[in-house]
Amino acid sequence: MTTQPAAGASRLKEQGMSVTLPTQEKIVFSQVDKLFASPSKTGDQVRALVGLDLTVHKSEIVSIVGPTGCGKSTALNMVAGFDAPTNGSLRLDGKAIVKPGPDRAVVFQQAALFPWMNVLENITFGIKSRGVAKEQYMASAEKLIRAVGLNGFEKHFPYQISGGMQQRVQIARALISNPEVLLMDEPFGALDYQTRILMQQLLLELWREFKPTILFITHDVTEAIYISDRVIVMGARPGRVKLEVAVEEPKPRSLDFLTSELFTGLEHQILETVQHEATASHAAH
Amino acid sequence: MVVTNVVKQQAPVGVDAETSKPFPSVAISLISLGAIMAVWFVVTNTGILGPKQLPTPQALVSRFLELIKDGYQGSSLMGHITTSLTRTLSGFVIGSVVGIVVGLVAGYNRVISAALSPIMSFIRPIPPIAFIPMAVLYFGLGETGKVILIAVTSFNYTVVNAQSGAAGVPIAYRRAAATLGVSKTQEFFKVIVPAALPSIFTGLKTALALSWAVVVAAELVGAQKGLGFLINQAALFFDIPTVFIGIILIGIIGLLLNLALSLLEKKLVHWRGRG
Ligand SMILES: Nc1ncnc2c1ncn2[C@@H]1O[C@H](COP(=O)(O)OP(=O)(O)OP(=O)(O)O)[C@@H](O)[C@H]1O
Ligand SMILES: [Mg+2]
């Protein structure tokens, strides 16, 4: 007996896939290698990434965790356009990435605000120099400044505000161009525990409003699970994906999620792999 | 919010701590200065050193008042000072502006940098004073030669620092500018130039100090006016107090010039070391 309706439905689904479903592919690494010239003249090349396969879908939040030196920043820098893959293909919306651009905003770990510009100037620098009308970018800036809780600090210079506030400025600066992709390399790594949680919640709130695709690098497994739809664990030498877990908890997430069974189960699973990889990478040294 | 308290603007290191110490640095400096004056006074007034070797403080003061009243060799004392200052500042401004512009462009652009660096690294170690005879040869003993000499001196020192400043802009700033979609021109003026400012100021300070030294040296050779001319002339006539006054004035003015640049730096580069 043939199951006509079911086959029809699956065909419909196949056709509709690429256009309508929210699982549109945004960033696709396929078989990406990244080799760096050896720091010493005689040594071998550094194999930072070998055969990396990773897909990030539109509006998805994906975190990468893994031991130090496993190539997390290398992967993110290639998406940003700072570096090109040695082999393989890396595509954004199906097109090869050639150079950095405001469609992919980057939040750096630290020291990436311009110290000679105040908070408002830092936030509006990019959008302003791209020729957007003043009323327009000022309106967006005001909205974002309120959203990240920086009102009253517009005229402060980066050295006059705390580390947490500096990261808020970076986030506002990144979001003002309404980027489709947000790349964050250990953005909260230097913050204390309390501030970190506030920033994670802020990030989820902002995600709800702007729905960017987020690639997030962290050393903190708790942070990764709390904010992500998917957590990728990378292994070192050479860097590649070791474990991939989906976090099936709707966003926004309350703090209760941190103590739920789902959470602790995932945490256990991820930590085990991370630990194993860290030991392996240590042994390789 | 809970953890968003503003970091207080820190007082520069030392300022707060100073006032609470029993002997603030300023007091120590003043005591040291006073001690030197006292030794000077005693040594010269008791005849340990004769007026040919070291004039008494009183003699200096009375000579100074005389110079203010009568001038020296046809020009007022102020005239000598402004002549030297005008030469220095015009040469310094011309040389520094060109030096900074060339240095920044060279630091930003690999091709220009590669083209310039052999010439620059050859000229840099030559002491500016070695160019004095050449300046006299090409431009004579007039103002042009002196101003050009100082301009060349200033250029040499500002160009190097501007170039290293522009070339050494942290990669994080350049990457941030690139992801913000900033144009090359905007990146140059809004990122590279401000990031290079601390280094530019280092060059400016060296350039100004050397320009001031070079003007005095240049005035020793064929000048009718200026502080260099004044001390050279006075030495020829064994007018020791005037020589001392000239030297002290050169020192004080050099100090004030440096102070002026430091104040400008503090204003323009208020974020220095806090980036
Ligand atoms: N420009 C470079 N030249 C040579 N080797 C490099 C370069 N950049 C990175 N590497 C090497 O590539 C590997 C991956 O580096 P990467 O910075 O991506 O690691 P990471 O996972 O981000 O580490 P961390 O968690 O410490 O930030 C490391 O072995 C590193 O030494
Ligand atoms: Mg990294």
Coordinates of C-alpha atoms and ligand atoms in Angstrom, one line a residue:
Chain A
M1 CA 0.0 0.0 0.0
T2 CA 1.3 3.4 -0.8
T3 CA 1.0 6.3 1.6
Q4 CA 0.1 9.0 -0.9
P5 CA -0.6 11.9 1.4
A6 CA 2.6 11.4 3.5
A7 CA 4.8 11.3 0.4
G8 CA 3.1 14.4 -0.9
A9 CA 3.6 16.2 2.4
S10 CA 7.3 15.3 2.4
R11 CA 7.7 16.5 -1.1
L12 CA 6.0 19.8 -0.2
K13 CA 8.3 20.1 2.7
E14 CA 11.3 19.6 0.6
Q15 CA 10.3 22.3 -1.9
G16 CA 9.4 24.8 0.9
M17 CA 12.6 24.1 2.8
S18 CA 14.9 26.7 1.3
V19 CA 12.5 29.6 1.4
T20 CA 10.1 29.4 4.2
L21 CA 11.3 27.4 7.1
P22 CA 13.3 29.1 9.8
T23 CA 16.2 26.6 9.3
Q24 CA 17.7 28.6 6.5
E25 CA 21.4 28.0 6.3
K26 CA 23.3 31.2 7.2
I27 CA 26.9 30.3 7.8
V28 CA 28.3 27.1 6.3
F29 CA 31.8 25.7 6.9
S30 CA 32.5 22.7 4.7
Q31 CA 35.7 20.8 5.0
V32 CA 37.5 24.0 6.1
D33 CA 41.2 23.8 6.8
K34 CA 43.2 26.7 8.2
L35 CA 47.0 26.4 8.3
F36 CA 49.3 29.1 9.6
A37 CA 52.9 29.6 8.7
S38 CA 55.1 28.2 11.5
P39 CA 56.3 30.8 14.0
S40 CA 59.8 29.4 13.6
K41 CA 61.4 29.1 10.1
T42 CA 62.1 25.4 10.3
G43 CA 59.0 24.1 12.1
D44 CA 55.9 22.6 10.5
Q45 CA 52.8 24.7 9.7
V46 CA 50.3 25.2 12.5
R47 CA 47.2 23.1 11.7
A48 CA 44.7 25.3 13.4
L49 CA 41.6 23.7 11.8
V50 CA 41.3 20.6 9.7
G51 CA 38.2 19.6 7.9
L52 CA 35.8 21.7 9.9
D53 CA 32.1 21.2 9.0
L54 CA 29.7 23.5 10.7
T55 CA 26.4 25.0 9.8
V56 CA 24.7 27.9 11.6
H57 CA 21.2 28.6 10.6
K58 CA 19.4 32.0 10.4
S59 CA 18.6 33.5 13.8
E60 CA 20.2 30.6 15.6
I61 CA 22.5 31.0 18.5
V62 CA 25.5 28.7 18.3
S63 CA 28.2 28.5 20.9
I64 CA 31.6 27.0 20.4
V65 CA 33.5 25.7 23.4
G66 CA 36.8 23.9 23.5
P67 CA 40.3 23.8 24.9
T68 CA 42.6 26.8 24.4
G69 CA 44.2 26.8 21.0
C70 CA 41.7 24.6 19.3
G71 CA 40.9 27.1 16.6
K72 CA 37.7 28.8 17.9
S73 CA 38.9 32.3 17.2
T74 CA 40.4 31.2 13.9
A75 CA 37.0 30.0 12.8
L76 CA 35.2 33.1 13.9
N77 CA 37.8 35.4 12.3
M78 CA 37.2 33.7 9.0
V79 CA 33.5 34.4 9.2
A80 CA 34.3 38.0 10.1
G81 CA 36.5 38.1 7.0
F82 CA 39.8 38.9 8.8
D83 CA 41.3 35.7 7.5
A84 CA 40.6 33.3 4.6
P85 CA 40.4 29.4 4.8
T86 CA 43.4 27.6 3.4
N87 CA 41.2 24.9 1.9
G88 CA 37.5 24.1 1.8
S89 CA 34.6 26.5 1.5
L90 CA 33.1 29.0 4.0
R91 CA 29.9 30.6 2.8
L92 CA 27.6 33.2 4.1
D93 CA 24.1 33.1 2.5
G94 CA 25.6 30.8 -0.1
K95 CA 28.3 33.3 -1.1
A96 CA 32.0 33.2 -0.3
I97 CA 33.2 35.6 2.3
V98 CA 35.8 38.0 0.9
K99 CA 36.2 40.8 3.5
P100 CA 34.8 42.2 6.7
G101 CA 31.6 44.1 6.5
P102 CA 28.8 45.6 8.6
D103 CA 26.5 42.7 7.9
R104 CA 28.7 40.7 10.3
A105 CA 29.2 42.7 13.5
V106 CA 31.9 41.5 15.8
V107 CA 32.0 41.9 19.6
F108 CA 35.6 41.5 20.7
Q109 CA 36.8 40.2 24.1
Q110 CA 38.3 43.6 25.1
A111 CA 40.0 46.8 24.1
A112 CA 38.2 47.2 20.8
L113 CA 36.4 50.4 21.6
F114 CA 38.2 53.5 20.3
P115 CA 39.5 55.2 23.5
W116 CA 39.4 58.7 21.8
M117 CA 35.7 58.5 21.1
N118 CA 33.0 58.7 23.8
V119 CA 30.3 56.1 24.2
L120 CA 27.9 57.8 21.7
E121 CA 30.7 58.4 19.1
N122 CA 31.8 54.8 19.4
I123 CA 28.3 53.5 18.9
T124 CA 27.6 55.7 15.9
F125 CA 31.0 55.7 14.2
G126 CA 30.3 53.0 11.7
I127 CA 26.8 53.9 10.7
K128 CA 27.7 57.6 10.6
S129 CA 30.7 57.1 8.3
R130 CA 28.5 55.0 6.0
G131 CA 26.5 58.1 5.2
V132 CA 23.2 57.3 7.1
A133 CA 21.3 60.5 7.9
K134 CA 21.9 61.9 11.4
E135 CA 18.3 61.8 12.6
Q136 CA 18.1 58.2 11.6
Y137 CA 21.3 57.0 13.3
M138 CA 20.7 59.1 16.4
A139 CA 17.2 57.6 16.8
S140 CA 18.7 54.1 16.5
A141 CA 21.5 55.0 18.9
E142 CA 19.1 56.3 21.5
K143 CA 17.0 53.2 21.3
L144 CA 20.0 50.9 21.6
I145 CA 21.6 52.9 24.4
R146 CA 18.3 52.5 26.4
A147 CA 18.1 48.9 25.5
V148 CA 21.6 48.1 26.8
G149 CA 21.2 50.4 29.8
L150 CA 23.7 53.0 29.0
N151 CA 21.5 56.1 29.3
G152 CA 23.4 59.0 31.0
F153 CA 26.8 57.6 29.9
E154 CA 26.7 58.8 26.3
K155 CA 29.5 61.4 26.9
H156 CA 31.7 59.1 28.9
F157 CA 34.9 57.8 27.4
P158 CA 35.7 54.1 27.5
Y159 CA 38.2 54.5 30.3
Q160 CA 35.6 56.1 32.5
I161 CA 33.2 53.2 32.5
S162 CA 33.4 49.7 33.8
G163 CA 34.3 46.6 31.8
G164 CA 30.7 45.4 31.7
M165 CA 29.5 48.8 30.4
Q166 CA 32.3 48.7 27.8
Q167 CA 30.9 45.4 26.5
R168 CA 27.4 46.9 26.4
V169 CA 28.9 49.7 24.2
Q170 CA 30.4 47.1 21.9
I171 CA 27.1 45.3 21.7
A172 CA 25.2 48.5 20.9
R173 CA 27.9 49.4 18.3
A174 CA 27.5 46.0 16.8
L175 CA 23.7 46.1 16.7
I176 CA 23.2 49.6 15.4
S177 CA 23.7 48.5 11.8
N178 CA 21.1 45.8 12.2
P179 CA 23.6 43.1 11.3
E180 CA 22.3 39.7 10.3
V181 CA 25.2 38.0 12.0
L182 CA 26.7 38.7 15.4
L183 CA 30.1 37.2 16.0
M184 CA 31.2 37.2 19.6
D185 CA 34.6 36.0 20.8
E186 CA 34.6 35.5 24.5
P187 CA 32.7 38.8 24.9
F188 CA 32.0 38.3 28.6
G189 CA 35.3 36.5 29.5
A190 CA 36.7 39.4 31.5
L191 CA 33.6 40.1 33.5
D192 CA 32.7 39.0 37.0
Y193 CA 30.0 36.3 37.5
Q194 CA 27.1 38.7 38.3
T195 CA 27.8 41.0 35.4
R196 CA 28.2 38.0 33.1
I197 CA 24.7 36.7 33.9
L198 CA 23.2 40.2 33.4
M199 CA 25.0 40.4 30.0
Q200 CA 23.8 36.9 29.0
Q201 CA 20.2 37.9 29.8
L202 CA 20.7 41.2 27.9
L203 CA 22.0 39.3 24.9
L204 CA 18.9 37.0 24.9
E205 CA 16.6 40.1 25.2
L206 CA 18.3 41.7 22.3
W207 CA 18.2 38.5 20.3
R208 CA 14.4 38.4 20.8
E209 CA 14.1 41.9 19.4
F210 CA 16.7 41.8 16.5
K211 CA 16.8 38.0 15.8
P212 CA 20.5 38.0 14.6
T213 CA 22.4 34.8 13.8
I214 CA 24.9 34.5 16.7
L215 CA 28.2 32.7 16.7
F216 CA 29.4 32.8 20.2
I217 CA 32.8 31.6 21.6
T218 CA 33.2 31.0 25.3
H219 CA 35.2 28.9 27.7
D220 CA 32.2 28.8 30.0
V221 CA 30.1 25.8 29.4
T222 CA 27.3 27.2 31.6
E223 CA 27.2 30.3 29.6
A224 CA 27.2 28.3 26.3
I225 CA 24.2 26.2 27.4
Y226 CA 22.3 29.1 28.8
I227 CA 22.3 31.3 25.7
S228 CA 22.5 28.8 22.9
D229 CA 20.3 26.7 20.6
R230 CA 23.2 24.5 19.9
V231 CA 26.6 24.0 21.6
I232 CA 29.6 22.8 19.6
V233 CA 32.5 21.3 21.4
M234 CA 35.8 21.5 19.5
G235 CA 38.8 19.3 20.0
A236 CA 42.4 20.5 19.5
R237 CA 45.3 19.5 17.3
P238 CA 43.9 19.8 14.7
G239 CA 40.7 21.6 15.5
R240 CA 37.5 20.0 14.5
V241 CA 34.0 19.4 15.9
K242 CA 33.9 16.7 18.6
L243 CA 30.4 17.0 20.0
E244 CA 27.3 18.9 19.0
V245 CA 24.3 19.2 21.3
A246 CA 21.0 21.0 20.8
V247 CA 19.6 22.9 23.8
E248 CA 15.9 22.4 23.4
E249 CA 14.6 25.0 25.8
P250 CA 12.6 27.9 24.5
K251 CA 14.1 31.4 24.7
P252 CA 14.0 33.7 26.7
R253 CA 15.2 31.5 29.5
S254 CA 14.7 32.1 33.1
L255 CA 17.4 31.6 35.7
D256 CA 15.5 28.4 36.8
F257 CA 16.7 26.8 33.6
L258 CA 20.2 26.9 35.1
T259 CA 19.2 24.4 37.7
S260 CA 16.9 22.2 35.6
E261 CA 17.6 18.6 34.9
L262 CA 17.9 19.3 31.2
F263 CA 20.6 21.8 31.9
T264 CA 22.6 19.7 34.3
G265 CA 22.4 16.8 31.9
L266 CA 23.7 18.8 29.0
E267 CA 26.4 20.3 31.2
H268 CA 27.6 16.9 32.3
Q269 CA 27.7 15.7 28.8
I270 CA 29.6 18.7 27.4
L271 CA 32.0 19.0 30.3
E272 CA 33.0 15.4 29.9
T273 CA 34.0 16.0 26.3
V274 CA 35.7 19.3 27.0
Q275 CA 37.6 17.7 29.8
H276 CA 38.7 14.8 27.6
E277 CA 39.8 17.2 24.9
A278 CA 41.6 19.5 27.2
T279 CA 43.6 16.5 28.6
A280 CA 44.3 15.2 25.1
S281 CA 45.5 18.6 24.0
H282 CA 47.7 18.9 27.1
A283 CA 49.2 15.5 26.5
A284 CA 50.0 16.5 22.9
H285 CA 52.2 19.4 24.0
Chain B
M1 CA 21.2 48.0 37.5
V2 CA 23.3 46.3 40.0
V3 CA 26.9 46.0 38.7
T4 CA 27.1 49.1 36.6
N5 CA 28.8 51.6 38.9
V6 CA 31.1 53.9 37.0
V7 CA 34.8 53.6 37.5
K8 CA 35.9 56.8 39.1
Q9 CA 38.2 58.8 37.0
Q10 CA 41.5 58.1 38.6
A11 CA 43.8 60.9 39.6
P12 CA 47.1 60.6 37.9
V13 CA 49.5 58.3 39.8
G14 CA 51.3 60.3 42.5
V15 CA 49.0 63.3 42.8
D16 CA 46.8 61.9 45.5
A17 CA 49.7 60.2 47.3
E18 CA 51.8 63.3 47.1
T19 CA 49.7 65.5 49.3
S20 CA 49.6 63.0 52.1
K21 CA 53.4 62.6 52.3
P22 CA 55.3 64.6 54.8
F23 CA 57.7 65.8 52.1
P24 CA 55.9 66.4 48.8
S25 CA 58.2 66.2 45.7
V26 CA 57.7 69.9 44.9
A27 CA 59.1 70.8 48.4
I28 CA 62.1 68.6 47.9
S29 CA 62.8 70.1 44.5
L30 CA 62.5 73.7 46.0
I31 CA 64.9 72.8 48.8
S32 CA 67.4 71.4 46.4
L33 CA 67.1 74.4 44.2
G34 CA 67.6 76.7 47.2
A35 CA 70.6 74.7 48.3
I36 CA 72.3 75.1 44.9
M37 CA 71.6 78.9 45.1
A38 CA 73.1 79.1 48.6
V39 CA 76.2 77.2 47.6
W40 CA 76.6 79.4 44.5
F41 CA 76.2 82.6 46.6
V42 CA 78.7 81.4 49.2
V43 CA 81.3 80.1 46.7
T44 CA 81.3 83.3 44.6
N45 CA 81.0 85.9 47.4
T46 CA 83.8 84.4 49.5
G47 CA 86.2 84.4 46.6
I48 CA 86.6 80.6 46.3
L49 CA 85.7 81.1 42.6
G50 CA 86.6 84.5 41.0
P51 CA 84.2 86.5 38.8
K52 CA 86.1 85.2 35.7
Q53 CA 85.0 81.7 36.4
L54 CA 81.6 82.1 37.9
P55 CA 79.7 85.4 38.4
T56 CA 77.9 86.1 41.7
P57 CA 74.1 85.9 41.7
Q58 CA 73.9 89.6 42.4
A59 CA 76.1 90.4 39.4
L60 CA 73.8 88.2 37.2
V61 CA 70.7 90.0 38.4
S62 CA 72.1 93.5 37.9
R63 CA 73.4 92.5 34.4
F64 CA 70.0 91.0 33.6
L65 CA 68.3 94.3 34.6
E66 CA 70.8 96.2 32.4
L67 CA 70.1 93.9 29.5
I68 CA 66.4 94.4 29.9
K69 CA 66.9 98.2 29.9
D70 CA 69.5 98.6 27.3
G71 CA 69.3 95.5 25.2
Y72 CA 72.4 93.9 23.7
Q73 CA 74.3 94.9 20.6
G74 CA 71.6 96.9 19.0
S75 CA 68.6 94.7 19.9
S76 CA 66.5 94.5 23.0
L77 CA 66.7 91.3 25.1
M78 CA 63.2 90.5 24.1
G79 CA 64.2 91.0 20.5
H80 CA 66.9 88.4 20.7
I81 CA 64.5 86.0 22.3
T82 CA 61.7 86.5 19.8
T83 CA 64.2 86.2 16.9
S84 CA 65.3 82.8 18.1
L85 CA 61.8 81.7 18.9
T86 CA 60.4 82.8 15.5
R87 CA 63.2 80.9 13.7
T88 CA 62.6 77.8 15.8
L89 CA 58.8 77.8 15.7
S90 CA 58.5 78.5 11.9
G91 CA 61.0 75.8 11.1
F92 CA 59.4 73.4 13.6
V93 CA 55.9 73.9 12.3
I94 CA 56.9 73.5 8.7
G95 CA 59.0 70.5 9.4
S96 CA 56.6 68.8 11.8
V97 CA 53.5 69.2 9.6
V98 CA 55.3 67.7 6.6
G99 CA 56.9 65.0 8.8
I100 CA 53.7 64.0 10.4
V101 CA 51.8 63.8 7.1
V102 CA 54.5 61.9 5.4
G103 CA 55.0 59.6 8.4
L104 CA 51.3 58.8 8.8
V105 CA 50.9 58.0 5.1
A106 CA 54.0 55.9 5.1
G107 CA 52.9 54.1 8.2
Y108 CA 49.5 53.3 6.6
N109 CA 50.7 52.5 3.1
R110 CA 53.2 49.7 2.6
V111 CA 54.5 50.9 -0.8
I112 CA 55.3 54.4 0.4
S113 CA 56.9 53.0 3.6
A114 CA 59.1 50.7 1.6
A115 CA 60.1 53.5 -0.7
L116 CA 61.0 55.9 2.1
S117 CA 62.6 53.6 4.7
P118 CA 66.1 53.3 3.2
I119 CA 66.4 57.1 2.9
M120 CA 65.0 57.7 6.4
S121 CA 67.2 55.1 8.1
F122 CA 70.2 56.7 6.5
I123 CA 69.4 60.3 7.5
R124 CA 68.2 59.5 11.0
P125 CA 71.5 58.9 12.8
I126 CA 73.1 62.0 11.3
P127 CA 73.2 64.7 14.0
P128 CA 71.2 67.7 12.7
I129 CA 74.1 70.1 13.6
A130 CA 76.1 68.3 10.8
F131 CA 73.8 69.9 8.3
I132 CA 74.7 73.5 9.4
P133 CA 77.6 74.0 6.9
M134 CA 75.4 72.6 4.2
A135 CA 72.5 74.9 5.0
V136 CA 75.0 77.8 4.9
L137 CA 76.4 76.6 1.6
Y138 CA 73.0 76.3 -0.1
F139 CA 71.0 79.1 1.5
G140 CA 73.6 81.5 2.9
L141 CA 73.7 83.0 6.3
G142 CA 70.2 84.5 6.2
E143 CA 66.9 83.4 7.7
T144 CA 66.0 80.9 5.0
G145 CA 69.0 78.6 5.8
K146 CA 68.2 78.6 9.5
V147 CA 64.5 77.9 9.1
I148 CA 65.2 75.2 6.6
L149 CA 67.7 73.6 8.9
I150 CA 65.2 73.5 11.7
A151 CA 62.5 72.3 9.4
V152 CA 64.7 69.4 8.3
T153 CA 65.5 68.6 11.9
S154 CA 61.9 68.6 12.9
F155 CA 60.9 66.5 9.9
N156 CA 63.5 63.9 10.7
Y157 CA 62.2 63.3 14.2
T158 CA 58.4 63.6 13.6
V159 CA 58.4 61.4 10.5
V160 CA 59.8 58.4 12.3
N161 CA 57.4 58.6 15.2
A162 CA 54.3 59.3 13.0
Q163 CA 55.2 56.3 10.9
S164 CA 55.7 53.9 13.7
G165 CA 52.5 55.2 15.3
A166 CA 50.5 54.6 12.2
A167 CA 52.1 51.3 11.5
G168 CA 51.6 50.1 15.1
V169 CA 47.9 50.7 15.4
P170 CA 46.5 47.7 17.3
I171 CA 45.0 45.2 14.9
A172 CA 41.8 45.2 17.1
Y173 CA 41.1 48.8 16.1
R174 CA 41.6 48.1 12.4
R175 CA 39.5 45.1 12.6
A176 CA 36.8 46.9 14.4
A177 CA 36.8 49.7 11.8
A178 CA 36.6 47.1 9.0
T179 CA 33.6 45.3 10.5
L180 CA 31.9 48.7 11.0
G181 CA 32.1 49.2 7.2
V182 CA 34.2 52.3 7.6
S183 CA 35.8 53.7 4.4
K184 CA 39.6 53.8 4.0
T185 CA 39.7 57.6 4.3
Q186 CA 37.5 57.5 7.4
E187 CA 39.7 54.8 8.8
F188 CA 42.8 56.9 8.2
F189 CA 41.4 60.1 9.8
K190 CA 39.3 58.7 12.6
V191 CA 41.3 55.6 13.6
I192 CA 44.8 55.6 12.4
V193 CA 45.6 59.3 13.1
P194 CA 44.2 59.4 16.7
A195 CA 45.7 56.0 17.5
A196 CA 49.1 57.4 16.3
L197 CA 48.8 60.6 18.4
P198 CA 50.7 59.4 21.4
S199 CA 53.6 58.4 19.2
I200 CA 53.3 61.7 17.2
F201 CA 53.7 63.7 20.4
T202 CA 56.8 61.7 21.4
G203 CA 58.2 62.8 18.0
L204 CA 57.1 66.4 18.4
K205 CA 58.8 66.7 21.8
T206 CA 62.1 65.4 20.6
A207 CA 61.8 67.6 17.5
L208 CA 61.0 70.7 19.4
A209 CA 63.9 70.2 21.9
L210 CA 66.3 69.6 19.1
S211 CA 65.0 72.5 17.0
W212 CA 65.7 74.8 20.0
A213 CA 69.2 73.3 20.3
V214 CA 69.9 73.7 16.6
V215 CA 68.7 77.3 16.4
V216 CA 71.2 78.2 19.1
A217 CA 73.9 76.3 17.3
A218 CA 73.0 77.9 13.9
E219 CA 73.0 81.4 15.5
L220 CA 76.6 80.9 16.6
V221 CA 77.5 81.0 12.9
G222 CA 76.7 84.2 11.2
A223 CA 73.7 85.8 12.9
Q224 CA 73.2 89.4 14.1
K225 CA 70.4 88.6 16.5
G226 CA 69.2 85.7 18.6
L227 CA 70.2 84.0 21.8
G228 CA 72.9 82.0 20.2
F229 CA 74.4 85.1 18.8
L230 CA 74.1 86.8 22.2
I231 CA 76.1 84.1 24.1
N232 CA 78.7 83.7 21.4
Q233 CA 79.2 87.5 21.2
A234 CA 79.4 87.9 25.0
A235 CA 81.9 85.0 25.3
L236 CA 84.1 86.7 22.7
F237 CA 84.2 89.8 25.0
F238 CA 84.5 87.9 28.2
D239 CA 81.1 89.2 29.3
I240 CA 80.6 86.1 31.5
P241 CA 77.4 87.2 33.2
T242 CA 75.7 87.7 29.9
V243 CA 76.8 84.3 28.7
F244 CA 75.3 82.8 31.9
I245 CA 72.1 84.8 31.4
G246 CA 71.8 83.6 27.8
I247 CA 72.3 80.0 28.8
I248 CA 69.7 80.3 31.6
L249 CA 67.2 81.9 29.2
I250 CA 67.8 79.1 26.7
G251 CA 67.2 76.6 29.4
I252 CA 64.0 78.2 30.7
I253 CA 62.5 78.8 27.2
G254 CA 63.3 75.2 26.3
L255 CA 61.5 74.0 29.4
L256 CA 58.5 76.2 28.6
L257 CA 58.3 75.0 25.1
N258 CA 58.2 71.4 26.3
L259 CA 55.6 72.3 28.9
A260 CA 53.4 73.8 26.2
L261 CA 53.6 70.7 24.2
S262 CA 52.9 68.5 27.2
L263 CA 49.8 70.5 28.0
L264 CA 48.5 70.2 24.4
E265 CA 49.2 66.5 24.6
K266 CA 47.3 66.1 27.8
K267 CA 44.3 67.8 26.2
L268 CA 44.4 65.9 22.9
V269 CA 45.5 62.5 24.2
H270 CA 43.6 62.5 27.5
W271 CA 42.9 58.8 26.9
R272 CA 46.6 57.9 26.8
G273 CA 47.5 54.7 28.6
R274 CA 43.9 54.0 29.4
G275 CA 42.9 52.5 26.0
Ligands
LIG1 N1 48.3 34.3 13.1 C1 48.7 33.0 13.5 N2 49.9 32.5 13.1 C2 50.3 31.3 13.6 N3 49.5 30.5 14.3 C3 48.3 31.0 14.7 C4 47.8 32.3 14.3 N4 46.6 32.4 14.9 C5 46.4 31.3 15.6 N5 47.4 30.4 15.5 C6 47.4 29.1 16.1 O1 46.3 28.4 15.7 C7 45.7 27.7 16.8 C8 44.3 28.1 17.1 O2 44.3 29.4 17.6 P1 43.0 30.2 18.0 O3 43.4 31.5 18.4 O4 42.0 30.0 17.0 O5 42.6 29.3 19.3 P2 41.3 29.5 20.3 O6 40.6 28.3 20.2 O7 40.6 30.8 20.0 O8 42.1 29.6 21.7 P3 41.7 30.5 23.0 O9 40.6 29.7 23.7 O10 42.9 30.4 23.8 O11 41.3 31.8 22.5 C9 46.7 27.9 17.9 O12 47.6 26.8 18.0 C10 47.4 29.1 17.6 O13 48.7 29.1 18.1
MG2 MG 40.4 32.7 21.0

